[in-house]
Structure formats: C-alpha cells, structure tokens
Short mmCIF file of C-alpha atoms in Angstrom, two decimals:
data_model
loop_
_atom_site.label_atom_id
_atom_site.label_comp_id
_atom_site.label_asym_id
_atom_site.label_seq_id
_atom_site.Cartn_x
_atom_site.Cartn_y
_atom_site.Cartn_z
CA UNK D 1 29.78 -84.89 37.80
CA UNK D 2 28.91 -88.75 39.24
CA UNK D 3 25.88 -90.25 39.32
CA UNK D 4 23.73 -90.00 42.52
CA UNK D 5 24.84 -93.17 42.85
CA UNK D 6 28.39 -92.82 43.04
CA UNK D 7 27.94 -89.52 44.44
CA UNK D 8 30.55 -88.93 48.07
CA UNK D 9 32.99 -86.76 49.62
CA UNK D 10 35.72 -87.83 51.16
CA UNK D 11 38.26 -85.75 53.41
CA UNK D 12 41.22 -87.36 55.19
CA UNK D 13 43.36 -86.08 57.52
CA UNK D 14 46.72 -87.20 58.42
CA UNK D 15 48.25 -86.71 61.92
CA UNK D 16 51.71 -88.07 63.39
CA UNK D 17 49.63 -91.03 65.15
CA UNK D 18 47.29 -91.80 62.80
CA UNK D 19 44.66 -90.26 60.87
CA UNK D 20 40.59 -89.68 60.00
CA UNK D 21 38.58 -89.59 57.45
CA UNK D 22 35.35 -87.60 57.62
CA UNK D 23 33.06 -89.03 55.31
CA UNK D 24 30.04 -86.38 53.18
CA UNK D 25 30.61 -82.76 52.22
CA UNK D 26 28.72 -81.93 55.77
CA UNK D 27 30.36 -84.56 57.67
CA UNK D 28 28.15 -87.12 59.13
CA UNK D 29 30.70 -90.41 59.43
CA UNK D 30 33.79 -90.22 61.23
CA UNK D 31 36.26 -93.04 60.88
CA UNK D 32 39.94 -92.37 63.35
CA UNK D 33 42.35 -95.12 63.07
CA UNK D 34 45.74 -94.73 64.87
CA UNK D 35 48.07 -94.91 67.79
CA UNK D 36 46.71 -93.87 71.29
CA UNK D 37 46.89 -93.52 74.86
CA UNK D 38 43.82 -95.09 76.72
CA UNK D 39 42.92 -91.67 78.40
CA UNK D 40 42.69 -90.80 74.38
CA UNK D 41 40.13 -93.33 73.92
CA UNK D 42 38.18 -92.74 76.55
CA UNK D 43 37.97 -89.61 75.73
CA UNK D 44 36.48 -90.55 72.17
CA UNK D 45 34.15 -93.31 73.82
CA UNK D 46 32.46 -90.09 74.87
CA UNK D 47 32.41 -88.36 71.95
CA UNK D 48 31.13 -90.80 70.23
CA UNK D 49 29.47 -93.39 72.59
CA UNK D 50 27.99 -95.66 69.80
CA UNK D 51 31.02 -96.01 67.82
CA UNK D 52 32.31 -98.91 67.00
CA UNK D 53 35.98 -99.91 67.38
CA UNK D 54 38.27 -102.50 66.19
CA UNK D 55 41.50 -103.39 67.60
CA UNK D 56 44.32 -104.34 65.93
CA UNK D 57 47.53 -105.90 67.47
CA UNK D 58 48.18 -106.05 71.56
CA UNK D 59 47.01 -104.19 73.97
CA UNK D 60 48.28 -102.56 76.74
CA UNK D 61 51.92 -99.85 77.19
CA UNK D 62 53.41 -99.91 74.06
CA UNK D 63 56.09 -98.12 72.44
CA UNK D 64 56.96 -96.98 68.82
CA UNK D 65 59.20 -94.66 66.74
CA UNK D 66 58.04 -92.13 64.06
CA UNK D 67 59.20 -88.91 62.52
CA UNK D 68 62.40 -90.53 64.38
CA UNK D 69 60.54 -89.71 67.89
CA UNK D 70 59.38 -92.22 70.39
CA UNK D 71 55.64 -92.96 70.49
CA UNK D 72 54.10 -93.97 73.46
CA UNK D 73 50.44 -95.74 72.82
CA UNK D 74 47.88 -98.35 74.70
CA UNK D 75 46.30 -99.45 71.78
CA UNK D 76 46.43 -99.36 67.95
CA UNK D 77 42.80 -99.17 66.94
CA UNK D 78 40.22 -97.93 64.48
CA UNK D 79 36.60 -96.09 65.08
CA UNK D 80 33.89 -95.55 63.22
CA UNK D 81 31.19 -93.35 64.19
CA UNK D 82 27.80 -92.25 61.90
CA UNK D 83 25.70 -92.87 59.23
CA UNK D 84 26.44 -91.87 55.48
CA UNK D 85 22.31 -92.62 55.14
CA UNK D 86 21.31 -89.35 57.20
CA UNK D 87 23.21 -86.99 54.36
CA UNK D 88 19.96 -85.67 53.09
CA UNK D 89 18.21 -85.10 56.76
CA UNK D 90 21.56 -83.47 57.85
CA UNK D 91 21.54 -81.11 54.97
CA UNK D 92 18.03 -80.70 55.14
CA UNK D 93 18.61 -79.47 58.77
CA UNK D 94 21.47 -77.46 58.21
CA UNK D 95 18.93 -75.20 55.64
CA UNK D 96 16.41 -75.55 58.15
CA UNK D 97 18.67 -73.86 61.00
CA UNK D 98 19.41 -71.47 58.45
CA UNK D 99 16.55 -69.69 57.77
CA UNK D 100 15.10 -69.99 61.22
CA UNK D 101 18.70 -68.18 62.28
CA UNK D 102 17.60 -65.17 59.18
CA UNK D 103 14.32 -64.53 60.37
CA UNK D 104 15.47 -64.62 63.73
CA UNK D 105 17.41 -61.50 62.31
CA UNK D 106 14.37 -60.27 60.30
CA UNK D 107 12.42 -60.54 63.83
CA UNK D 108 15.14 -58.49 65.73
CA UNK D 109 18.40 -56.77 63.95
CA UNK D 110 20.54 -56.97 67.28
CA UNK D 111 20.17 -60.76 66.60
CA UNK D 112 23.58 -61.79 65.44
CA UNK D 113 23.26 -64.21 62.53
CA UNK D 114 25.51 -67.22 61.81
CA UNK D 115 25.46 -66.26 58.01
CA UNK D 116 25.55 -62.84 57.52
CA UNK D 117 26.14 -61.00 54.35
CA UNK D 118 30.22 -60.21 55.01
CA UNK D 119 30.84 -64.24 55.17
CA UNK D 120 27.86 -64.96 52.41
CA UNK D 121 29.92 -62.99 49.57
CA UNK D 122 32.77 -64.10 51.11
CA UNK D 123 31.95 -67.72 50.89
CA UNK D 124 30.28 -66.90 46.82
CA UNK D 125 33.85 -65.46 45.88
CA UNK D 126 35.58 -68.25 46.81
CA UNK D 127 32.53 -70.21 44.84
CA UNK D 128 33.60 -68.20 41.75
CA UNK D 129 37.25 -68.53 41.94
CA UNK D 130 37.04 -72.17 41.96
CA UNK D 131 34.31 -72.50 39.45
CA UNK D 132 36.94 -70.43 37.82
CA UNK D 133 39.98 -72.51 38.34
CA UNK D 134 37.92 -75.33 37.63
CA UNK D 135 37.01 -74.31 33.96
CA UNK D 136 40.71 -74.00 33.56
CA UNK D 137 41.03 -70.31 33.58
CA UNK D 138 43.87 -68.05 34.85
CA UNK D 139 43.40 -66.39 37.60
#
C-alpha cells in the first residue's frame, strides 16, 4: 500500500553470530554483519567477490560468550553485496526464465518444469489465505 517510492522488502535473519538482511521481495542486496572465523570470510569473498566490507573493532583470534557458550571469531565485520536498482531487471528476468522454462514444456512434455501446476495452486492457496487473513477474516 506505499508509494513506489517508499516501496521495499525487507527480510532479516538472525543467527547466534550475527545476522543478514536480504534486501527486495526477490532478493538482490545482501547485507551479513557478525562474528566470524577468517576461513568464513573467505569463503564469502567468493561468494560475493565485489562486496564491500567494513570492519569493526580488532582483528585477529578473538574470543566471546553468547547463549552462555564461548565464541571463537577473527573478525567482527559487516558485508554488503548488490544493487536494490536492478529490482525491475531481476524480476523482469525471473518472468523471462519463466515462460521460456513453459514452452520448453509445451515443446516437449518429458521436460520437467520449475513451475508446474501442483506448486502453481499451491503457491495461489497460500495467496488466498493471506489475502484472507489480511482482510481480517477467520480462517
């Protein structure tokens, strides 16, 4: 209900070293800030070899406690990887894929689709149930 404008998703995850935030309802920015062993990071670095990363704090063999457990870590840090600008080209893509993936199926029926009609009406129930829940119905 925002304006184009304001218009984002947000989803954050929280783990027992840190946590991420994926950024657009198809995610196309990553941001993982936490704890970590530099194997870990490494790791990430090629994942994501354009990120960019910000330390915080020293580097090096640290230790810490949470959940009342010791936490071993080389560096506290935060990384950012993407580009909230591609949205549009990513979803544009994703529909693209799509219907080159059904005709594939059109083409030749032992082609196994990624969207098929099981998962389609499963994924339009769960559409109605929340439209649903939304309007403030019992369900």
């Amino acid at each position: 209900n925002q304006p184009q404008l304001l218009d984002h998703q947000e989803m954050r995850l929280q783990f027992e070293h840190g946590d991420i935030t994926l950024y657009e309802w198809v995610p196309v920015k990553i941001r993982i800030h936490g704890l970590m062993k530099i194997e870990h990071l490494q790791e990430l670095q090629e994942m994501f070899p354009d990120a960019t990363l910000e330390f915080h704090g020293n580097q090096g063999p640290q230790q810490t406690l949470g959940g009342f457990k010791q936490i071993d870590f080389d560096t506290y840090l935060t990384l950012v990887w993407g580009n909230i600008e591609i949205k549009m080209d990513r979803y544009a893509e994703l529909v693209r894929d799509l219907l080159i993936d059904q005709w594939a199926w059109i083409q030749d029926r032992s082609h196994r689709r990624l969207i098929d009609d099981t998962n389609a009406i499963e994924s339009l129930r769960v559409a109605e149930v929340a439209n649903e829940f939304a309007k403030g119905s019992k369900l």
